Amino acid sequence: MIDWAIKYFDKGAIAMANLHTAISKGIDWILSQQEADGSWCADFGFRHGSSTSWTTGFVGNRLPISNNCRELAKARNFLMGNRQPHPDYRLGWGYNVLTVPDFDSTLEAMQFLKEQVADVLNPSVFLHLYEKGGFSTYTPEDASKLNPDIATGGWTSPHLEIAINVRRLVSGLGYQDIVELTDELIINHLITKGYRAYWYHHPIVAAGLVMQSGIALSKLPLPPLSANPQQLDWEIVNNPFVTAMALEVALLWDCQLYEPVIKLLIQQLLNTQRSDGSWRPYLVLSVPYPDAYDPREVQHINADYGRPLVTVATVINALSKVV
């Protein structure tokens, strides 16, 4: 537990037991939603169908449970059974098993399967992609297959969250040269575009992802988060996915500065947990037009309304940083 949390909970502001219960209920809900084949399936209403491979990697990487538990083993078996050979990634995964591989889904799967796919996690893979045009969600070849006869320059341009996911993976593998490369890409993006991700609409999500990557905070601009609880925007307080990412930012950046905000965000998440252990889904993923380089040129912003797996996994991952 972080020092701030010890101080805070000693005051009795929130019973530690309540926090443990919320996390436990959230984990139980996620485990109850696992499919028989080991996947986790979330429907964002996209035309390519529900997400399986991406969601399974995303959830698996954020569940604060034993790495050897039966459910995570089933999830790994699902992903290993649905890997595809890929000319650039060597192994690839798509949004689901029917779509072409993308680098976001592939990185989530590789992070989750580091031991199983260690033979393909070579620095040359990441250097090749960087030299080919940067760390984008789709290669030009794959984007064209997904959107035939449509310009796809936006989807194949470098994306902040992909550089972040590369950094998260290669830092754990000890590939320091690639870490330094991603740091340069991330900092340059923040200087020119600020905390703006491509597939997530709220800047606090981009800030949270950057800080989760492990990059030195001294290199980063100030986060887009007020230290005054009364100045927080509606989504930070009421969208559990965004609330959780704001909590991550506050905990990582400066616990003392953000103490009133941290108290509010934790209490809000505890207050809004539903009886089944989940949280209500609001907007999560933003989908720009394939030719849009500016993510604000967006087709739609969707949530996993049916089963808010991405929301719940994000919330319990953030809350687990406090206990």
Steps between C-alpha positions, in 0.01 A plus 500: 500500500627850426587724797218738417245220522622394845460857624163539335339179620636544852275806514201274447381697197426174320508158663774290346261206516265682261779543247603135520137395462452718193809357333402144587147547366636655181739209445224248564278674245772494233577133563129419473493658152770278351387299199530122488791532254694716746441835333338815631261651248392865492263651245568864415253496212767509231425366154772235530324334791581452866852522636650174625878492453556865590267486800653175625851646494382830650316334788770242562766769533300695759351237730676522839492124560750217502667444167444127538125507559282274285315784326819671381635167377181453295535852361858431394395178330234693309750759378763241411239312299405811304841642414570569134830512312582858403771640274575794730407382851602135439191409705184712493159531657202703383207670669334161469587172330339609171684830450853566379764543771560845644793607711291606801334158537833334424685696770231423760525130410882503502504672839264236638688212333859610554617156610313314227620722211847589627658365181338773285555793739816614330617864495529479121121467472443836667787670318363374167157647573648831609704524181199401291309808610461505876289319755153507346192294579484354148754442227392646164446149365272397788308828504422458130365151563279632777383804302529417129492793257520753785792725593641378833783741575361586842486142621851430371666812640698481828274487806589603854338200667686256278838654588392478863412131469831430326685671785306307762592171333865563412586657836404173666717313252802720561525641146641835609572629148134456406390655831703812419349508152146487635579765760606733221183427304276552802664827605491639146130415478426673831692810393317534168155358580470484877328219681295385201464131421355370175248240621405659835317831503580638846846654561520359852494151349800589285677641805428188702628273225821702467569484873417130522770433241770577757648800321672743738248755628767771484483475120126565485291816482246567775205262481157631392354450848397773742600463865172668595216243520248771410672560166491140374298447185190280488669196348782491753243477777226295333654276232659211700753425225618862495473527880735204538753645258486835683565314825806336341630843395446653844667209680799494268556874459473646853297338777533799729396757240206289388388368839152661489451373142617149588254486791216610276583258217535197728175580677323553169613161370389331820164678489428412137588131501191302407363217710641236263854640544523686168493870420269670254664543159530841342704604197833317471630456144514772236513401133627771262439476126765277338651796313491735803837590648329716762312272743241771553367417152310215655238265356365393838595447864369179648478308825487130580138537609404134514793384711725784620812284523744771397345746745500256792852372435626859487324592825621203705852543362501860625345417837752221553778763493359643823478182712 
